[in-house]
Amino acid sequence: MAGQSVYAALEPLLPRVTKPIQYVGGELNAQTKPWDCGGDDTVRWALLYPDAYEVGLPNQGLQILYEVLNEDPRTLAERTYSVWPDLEALMREAGVPQFTVDGHRPVGDFDLLGVSFATELGYTNLLSALDLAAIPLHSADRTEAHPIVVAGGHAAFNPEPVADFIDAAALGDGEQAVKTITEVVRAHRHLGREATLTALAKTPGVYVPSRYDVEYLPDGRIRRVVPNREGVPWRVAKNTVTDLDEWPYPKQPLVPLAETVHERMSVEIFRGCTRGCRFCQAGMITRPVRERSLQTVGKMVADGLAKTGFSEVGLLSLSSADHSEIDQIATQLADRYEESKTSLSLPSTRVDAFNVTLANELSRSGRRSGLTFAPEGGSERLRRVINKQVSEEDLIRTTTTAYGAGWQQVKLYFMCGLPTETDEDVLGIAAMAKEVIRQGREAAGRPVRVTVSIGGFVPKPHTPFQWAAQADPDVIDARLAMLRQSVGRDKAIGFRYHDGKPGQVEGLLARGDRRVGAVIEAVWRDGGRFDGWSEHFSYDRWMTQAAAVGIDVAWYTTRERGETEVLPWDHLDAGLDKDWLWADWQDALAAAEGGGDGVEDCRWTPCFDCGVCPGLDLEIEQGPTGRQLLPLSPV
Amino acid sequence: MARRSPQPDGPPPPPTVQKIRIRYAKRGRLRFTSHRDVARVFERAVRRASLPVAFSAGFSPHPRISWMGAAPTGVASEAEYVEIGLTEVLDAGDVGRRLDGALPPDLDVLEAVEAGSGALADRLEASVWRLALPGVGDVTAAVGAFLAADELPVIRRTKDGERTLDARAAVLVLRPAGTEVTVTGSPCAILEAVVRHTTPVVRPDDVLTALRAVAALELDAPMVATRLAQGPLLWGEDDAAGGVADPLEADRTDQVAGRGVGVATGSA
Ligand code: SF4
């Protein structure tokens, strides 16, 4: 019978693997509904986060969808995560399929398998999960007996490299989209899989790769992408939830038994970002800015704490200091929780004094450990190229203020391999770090520390840098080595970086087209798993397998694209006007030479016509509302 | 770290005025929790139950929850003990019920009493274990061989390498306790053991390793061990160890006699 628990078969394997608790479920606020909760109409989702439980469990997107779906009495949703290779081997030996952690039901028994891709490096783990679930890897080989595989998350804005492995992709915000998809499936499944997929292809915000044909030019570039069925749109526009106050999820966050990467509760205070940093895919594809009101935030914090017992709350967003009422939110929450042992945190890397003030406020009841700022580029020239308008003076003033206010440790985040970057730009990072230390020491009257953290830049779809040549990993490694030397043995400066190799694979997957799927499959067949983990990632394996299937990695990564080239994701609409993106890319290149226009944040300056708002028929939603947090009895 | 003053500003945290000793069970799937997992779950449950738990002073205050020799990961237990410090005097039974309501199913509070005099940890001298060996039919010979040995060194891998310990001396009682049938239909021999708490402590795994060293035992699935009880050792007529007594008995007696360790003696 479908939907039967496989726990009895799994249990004897668990004492033989590391951290068995991650496979048993039992989280507080988890739900296990009857398999037939909606009778014959029941639609069942397995939600996969294609990474280890410790990373996947805290994921907000998955928790939101899990709750939204389970609130419908005729829909059931359970969660599943990647199993580590030790358990995978035992499961294959014992014939235990990929299972959900809620009901320990076989993933292959569900109607839909939703997979959330935060990063492209999860692609091989999707294949592991499909295979362990006995679902054919290729969409084309699936039958009525198999779930419909739907991808979501940021990486789904270019799902072409996994086009052969998924049946559909949901673009943009998922809250409403999963409900819509559920209803389309409920209404069409009696007509069979093919009819259901075509119906999904006609559903706004849903992209069904098999309903499009890709034609290529003799030189390998794409000629065009054409819908191959009547009524399937040429371009698929993303889903956008306009009022976050209507979707106050998760209402009852999951509390795991196992240790995870975030031991706290999160409340999203707004979605979207319009600062316009040109490298930033997250900012571009989540536009426009939609704020959650002060009252909703306050209620979500209070309810969530009562339901979870967490002792830390993170106020999440892409740049939390930018909420128009962040001042009030921070002060009022700090007042409310000052006496309790609840600590508040706010991920914001904005380089200014206000950010420090906010951090001071939020840490009133707790301790002060570290603050992070992200200047991203080592020189003012480069920062103009990426549209991160921070002067060296701003930065030093900000860090000095932080040290002066009692913070011990400041972390600075940079990228290496940005368009037009030179050795001098990267060496500028060392000079900056030394100056931060010198002035910080003076202001604080004691030794201070700075950690410089550097990531390799990967050009992403739907950004002004989508045309850019990615830096060769050797160039990145050479620059980082030079920087390392220039920092020298200064004990006050910590230095963290990754080599450029994983970035090149990420770049291949991020801007790849359907032909890149063959590399993913070959790498997976050769044993590739958990590519986001340095102990599992193998650059050589990716390069060997790419060569074996005839894919030129450089063509996809270090090649600059031209204005008229059809990009693999052009038929997927994140709301941004392609001409505007191109003009912004040209401004970036002009800025490298001292010219070009910077883009100001459209929340405070006039609209610069990126294309998102008119397409969605909406205005930027933000305060100030002038209201107060709902009065609650102090904790 | 390099902070100048060692203490935060403001008044010190309220002192502990009452200690509650709790016996709880770790059952079913939750046997796979590690000690750290259990500790985290308890801290959150205490918050959710709004118990007035006492906190240590300093910049990262910790709730005053003291653990005693927790069962290893993968091992179930009917007799785990923990002591919680409170800043208000409450009814112990009520504290137990509130905590149980906030803990996940299969982490179950079985008993809660106000602490009397004396340290609970000192009373936990030995454990009674139930060991289920799937796929094993008759264990009489293996048990005989085990008991006949003077010493049974086993090697245990730890973070800092290997260490050898004697799995024989600490085992005061080892006896067959029947046979069951597993889900797959194979026999499953049950053993009962009374093991004295030594340093390093001898765990069920060590006992199994030692058993397999003296007899051929083919398990078709990993052993399932359950701690049935722990407490002060009970000695039988001929001075042979028989089992363990209830370690909370003394606290109960103290309560009746009005000798609770409460406000008067304090502890902070
Ligand atoms: S501030 Fe810049 S980097 Fe941060 S989310 Fe917004 S656009 Fe992206």
mmCIF file with all atom_site columns, N, CA, C and O and ligand atoms in Angstrom, chain A residues 273 275-277 279-280 283 318-319 388, ligand 1:
data_model
loop_
_atom_site.group_PDB
_atom_site.id
_atom_site.type_symbol
_atom_site.label_atom_id
_atom_site.label_alt_id
_atom_site.label_comp_id
_atom_site.label_asym_id
_atom_site.label_entity_id
_atom_site.label_seq_id
_atom_site.pdbx_PDB_ins_code
_atom_site.Cartn_x
_atom_site.Cartn_y
_atom_site.Cartn_z
_atom_site.occupancy
_atom_site.B_iso_or_equiv
_atom_site.pdbx_formal_charge
_atom_site.auth_seq_id
_atom_site.auth_comp_id
_atom_site.auth_asym_id
_atom_site.auth_atom_id
_atom_site.pdbx_PDB_model_num
ATOM   1  N  N   . CYS A 1 273 ? 15.088 43.673 -2.624 1.00 0.00 ? 273 CYS A N   1
ATOM   2  C  CA  . CYS A 1 273 ? 16.092 44.677 -2.308 1.00 0.00 ? 273 CYS A CA  1
ATOM   3  C  C   . CYS A 1 273 ? 16.306 45.483 -3.568 1.00 0.00 ? 273 CYS A C   1
ATOM   4  O  O   . CYS A 1 273 ? 16.410 44.936 -4.657 1.00 0.00 ? 273 CYS A O   1
ATOM   5  N  N   . ARG A 1 275 ? 18.744 48.011 -3.730 1.00 0.00 ? 275 ARG A N   1
ATOM   6  C  CA  . ARG A 1 275 ? 19.998 48.774 -3.677 1.00 0.00 ? 275 ARG A CA  1
ATOM   7  C  C   . ARG A 1 275 ? 20.722 48.702 -5.011 1.00 0.00 ? 275 ARG A C   1
ATOM   8  O  O   . ARG A 1 275 ? 21.546 49.547 -5.319 1.00 0.00 ? 275 ARG A O   1
ATOM   9  N  N   . GLY A 1 276 ? 20.463 47.655 -5.751 1.00 0.00 ? 276 GLY A N   1
ATOM   10 C  CA  . GLY A 1 276 ? 20.993 47.616 -7.111 1.00 0.00 ? 276 GLY A CA  1
ATOM   11 C  C   . GLY A 1 276 ? 22.456 47.221 -7.225 1.00 0.00 ? 276 GLY A C   1
ATOM   12 O  O   . GLY A 1 276 ? 23.131 47.610 -8.183 1.00 0.00 ? 276 GLY A O   1
ATOM   13 N  N   . CYS A 1 277 ? 22.962 46.454 -6.281 1.00 0.00 ? 277 CYS A N   1
ATOM   14 C  CA  . CYS A 1 277 ? 24.316 45.926 -6.426 1.00 0.00 ? 277 CYS A CA  1
ATOM   15 C  C   . CYS A 1 277 ? 24.286 45.001 -7.645 1.00 0.00 ? 277 CYS A C   1
ATOM   16 O  O   . CYS A 1 277 ? 23.456 44.107 -7.743 1.00 0.00 ? 277 CYS A O   1
ATOM   17 N  N   . PHE A 1 279 ? 26.063 42.655 -8.895 1.00 0.00 ? 279 PHE A N   1
ATOM   18 C  CA  . PHE A 1 279 ? 26.425 41.234 -8.856 1.00 0.00 ? 279 PHE A CA  1
ATOM   19 C  C   . PHE A 1 279 ? 25.322 40.407 -8.214 1.00 0.00 ? 279 PHE A C   1
ATOM   20 O  O   . PHE A 1 279 ? 25.365 39.188 -8.221 1.00 0.00 ? 279 PHE A O   1
ATOM   21 N  N   . CYS A 1 280 ? 24.321 41.073 -7.623 1.00 0.00 ? 280 CYS A N   1
ATOM   22 C  CA  . CYS A 1 280 ? 23.473 40.392 -6.654 1.00 0.00 ? 280 CYS A CA  1
ATOM   23 C  C   . CYS A 1 280 ? 22.197 39.849 -7.275 1.00 0.00 ? 280 CYS A C   1
ATOM   24 O  O   . CYS A 1 280 ? 21.251 40.585 -7.541 1.00 0.00 ? 280 CYS A O   1
ATOM   25 N  N   . GLY A 1 283 ? 18.997 40.158 -4.940 1.00 0.00 ? 283 GLY A N   1
ATOM   26 C  CA  . GLY A 1 283 ? 18.375 41.472 -4.958 1.00 0.00 ? 283 GLY A CA  1
ATOM   27 C  C   . GLY A 1 283 ? 17.544 41.680 -6.223 1.00 0.00 ? 283 GLY A C   1
ATOM   28 O  O   . GLY A 1 283 ? 16.437 42.208 -6.170 1.00 0.00 ? 283 GLY A O   1
ATOM   29 N  N   . LEU A 1 318 ? 17.137 40.634 2.999  1.00 0.00 ? 318 LEU A N   1
ATOM   30 C  CA  . LEU A 1 318 ? 18.406 40.734 2.285  1.00 0.00 ? 318 LEU A CA  1
ATOM   31 C  C   . LEU A 1 318 ? 19.286 41.824 2.878  1.00 0.00 ? 318 LEU A C   1
ATOM   32 O  O   . LEU A 1 318 ? 20.507 41.778 2.776  1.00 0.00 ? 318 LEU A O   1
ATOM   33 N  N   . SER A 1 319 ? 18.679 42.811 3.491  1.00 0.00 ? 319 SER A N   1
ATOM   34 C  CA  . SER A 1 319 ? 19.454 43.920 4.061  1.00 0.00 ? 319 SER A CA  1
ATOM   35 C  C   . SER A 1 319 ? 18.604 44.571 5.140  1.00 0.00 ? 319 SER A C   1
ATOM   36 O  O   . SER A 1 319 ? 17.965 45.598 4.922  1.00 0.00 ? 319 SER A O   1
ATOM   37 N  N   . LYS A 1 388 ? 28.253 49.533 -5.514 1.00 0.00 ? 388 LYS A N   1
ATOM   38 C  CA  . LYS A 1 388 ? 28.217 49.496 -4.057 1.00 0.00 ? 388 LYS A CA  1
ATOM   39 C  C   . LYS A 1 388 ? 28.882 50.802 -3.641 1.00 0.00 ? 388 LYS A C   1
ATOM   40 O  O   . LYS A 1 388 ? 30.106 50.897 -3.568 1.00 0.00 ? 388 LYS A O   1
HETATM 41 S  S1  . SF4 C 2 .   ? 22.214 45.458 -0.645 1.00 0.00 ? 1   SF4 C S1  1
HETATM 42 FE FE1 . SF4 C 2 .   ? 23.113 44.851 -2.576 1.00 0.00 ? 1   SF4 C FE1 1
HETATM 43 S  S2  . SF4 C 2 .   ? 24.027 42.859 -2.125 1.00 0.00 ? 1   SF4 C S2  1
HETATM 44 FE FE2 . SF4 C 2 .   ? 22.596 43.280 -0.503 1.00 0.00 ? 1   SF4 C FE2 1
HETATM 45 S  S3  . SF4 C 2 .   ? 20.712 42.324 -1.178 1.00 0.00 ? 1   SF4 C S3  1
HETATM 46 FE FE3 . SF4 C 2 .   ? 20.606 44.430 -1.814 1.00 0.00 ? 1   SF4 C FE3 1
HETATM 47 S  S4  . SF4 C 2 .   ? 21.369 44.401 -3.879 1.00 0.00 ? 1   SF4 C S4  1
HETATM 48 FE FE4 . SF4 C 2 .   ? 21.981 42.494 -2.952 1.00 0.00 ? 1   SF4 C FE4 1
#
